[in-house]
Amino acid sequence: MFTNNKPILFSAVQPSGNLTIGNYIGTIRHWPKMQDKYECLYCIADLHALTTIDKKKIKKSVLDTLALYLACGVDPNKSIIFVQSHVYQHSQLNWILSCFSYFGELSRMNQFKVKKHQNYIQYTNVGLFNYPILMASDILLYQTSFVPIGSDQKQHLELTCNIAKRFNSLYTDIFTIPKPIINKNGSKIMSLLDPKKKMSKSDINKNNVIFLLDDISSIFFKIKNAITDSDMPPKIYYDIFKKSGISNLLEILSACTNKDISTLEKELNGVFYGEFKNIVADYISKFLFKLQKSYIKYRNDENFLKKIITNGAFEARLRSEQTLKKVFSVIGIN
Ligand code: TRP
């Protein structure tokens, strides 16, 4: 499929029919335009999702997520789109790399520390702990050069590089060392009612979150209730520390309109917060309406969806097997 030796780019999202506008703005929004510059692999990380999701929902969520990828502009003729569990090489490399990773470094992962506190430690599944090693396996199997991620995944990518360098220094240069692509704006969309905390699809209060498949009629209500500030006179400008609520709405508006934040700041000079929220809600609604229309079209064609992931798994296996073979060979277990 890939012929012209462009650098390889890998990214993934955990399947959930509940992807948020934060997942879109931070990650998936950038995927379509990367398809021309890189050889892209876009994975649906169902094995990662097993660490948290209601396990009975996973099957449906995979196809929901695939339809969302397509609706967001990912093109199966340009990119390899596949489901992680269809390519057994991921879990194989996961085991090998876990023997090259340290308990101490995994204990320091912020995401694990947060997730651990959401449960009691005795009920925290080991998959949550192992999660970053599986992510490293995803990336390293394809000799990936670039990984577009939200800023919350930066630490996991650093770990990936450390594991890869450790392995390379013991054996020859088996793995390409990947670099992150973190976009300046929108890499972390915050919760609507508490803009100091990340917007999360698992938030119990759904008014904190805008889901890509939200009922359009709920958008005005959610945005109307979003936290701003009590500056007098009200002023709309970007400053995540002093004006986290307004900055968050600006990020969202910027993504829905494709306008720079600085342009929006000029256009919104003198506008009151109530009016600003109406504008934001209006643009989000228009954006979601279009996206959902396209989503429904793809989601209703399960044969087409299944063809894409069957083909994607075939292509992904071909590539990942080459790396896995080398790994087995240098360790001496083939
Ligand atoms: N952990 C990522 C997230 O939740 C998803 C993911 C899994 C990923 N494997 C990956 C992202 C490899 C980039 C590269 O957002």
Short mmCIF file of C-alpha atoms and ligand atoms in Angstrom, two decimals, residues 10-14 23 27 31 43-45 48 84 90 111 115 131-132 134-139 144 146-150 152-153 156-157 160 198 201, ligand 1:
data_model
loop_
_atom_site.label_atom_id
_atom_site.label_comp_id
_atom_site.label_asym_id
_atom_site.label_seq_id
_atom_site.Cartn_x
_atom_site.Cartn_y
_atom_site.Cartn_z
CA PHE A 10 1.24 6.10 13.95
CA SER A 11 -1.68 7.17 16.07
CA ALA A 12 -4.53 5.53 17.94
CA VAL A 13 -7.59 6.27 19.98
CA GLN A 14 -9.36 3.92 22.32
CA ASN A 23 -10.50 13.72 21.27
CA THR A 27 -5.96 14.23 17.97
CA TRP A 31 -5.15 13.04 10.99
CA CYS A 43 -5.26 2.14 15.00
CA ILE A 44 -8.36 1.47 17.08
CA ALA A 45 -6.83 0.54 20.42
CA HIS A 48 -6.10 -0.59 25.67
CA GLN A 84 -5.23 -3.48 17.54
CA HIS A 90 1.09 -6.07 19.45
CA GLN A 111 -2.13 8.45 34.03
CA LYS A 115 -6.49 5.85 37.46
CA TYR A 131 -0.81 0.11 29.44
CA PRO A 132 2.20 2.27 28.44
CA LEU A 134 1.43 -1.86 25.04
CA MET A 135 1.43 1.66 23.68
CA ALA A 136 5.20 1.45 23.15
CA SER A 137 4.66 -1.84 21.29
CA ASP A 138 2.03 -0.23 19.03
CA ILE A 139 4.45 2.48 18.04
CA THR A 144 7.30 4.89 13.43
CA PHE A 146 6.10 10.49 14.26
CA VAL A 147 3.28 10.14 16.76
CA PRO A 148 0.62 12.86 16.98
CA ILE A 149 -0.71 12.91 20.53
CA GLY A 150 -2.51 15.06 23.05
CA ASP A 152 -1.52 13.99 28.31
CA GLN A 153 0.21 11.20 26.36
CA HIS A 156 3.95 7.66 27.59
CA LEU A 157 5.84 8.61 24.46
CA THR A 160 8.44 4.50 24.60
CA LYS A 198 -9.26 17.65 31.31
CA LYS A 201 -15.37 10.80 28.22
N1 TRP B 1 -3.16 5.94 24.91
C1 TRP B 1 -3.72 6.68 23.82
C2 TRP B 1 -4.89 7.54 24.33
O1 TRP B 1 -5.64 7.12 25.17
C3 TRP B 1 -4.22 5.78 22.73
C4 TRP B 1 -3.08 5.02 22.13
C5 TRP B 1 -2.86 3.67 22.20
C6 TRP B 1 -2.03 5.56 21.35
N2 TRP B 1 -1.76 3.33 21.52
C7 TRP B 1 -1.21 4.46 20.98
C8 TRP B 1 -1.72 6.86 20.91
C9 TRP B 1 -0.07 4.67 20.21
C10 TRP B 1 -0.57 7.05 20.15
C11 TRP B 1 0.25 5.96 19.79
O2 TRP B 1 -5.06 8.63 23.84
#
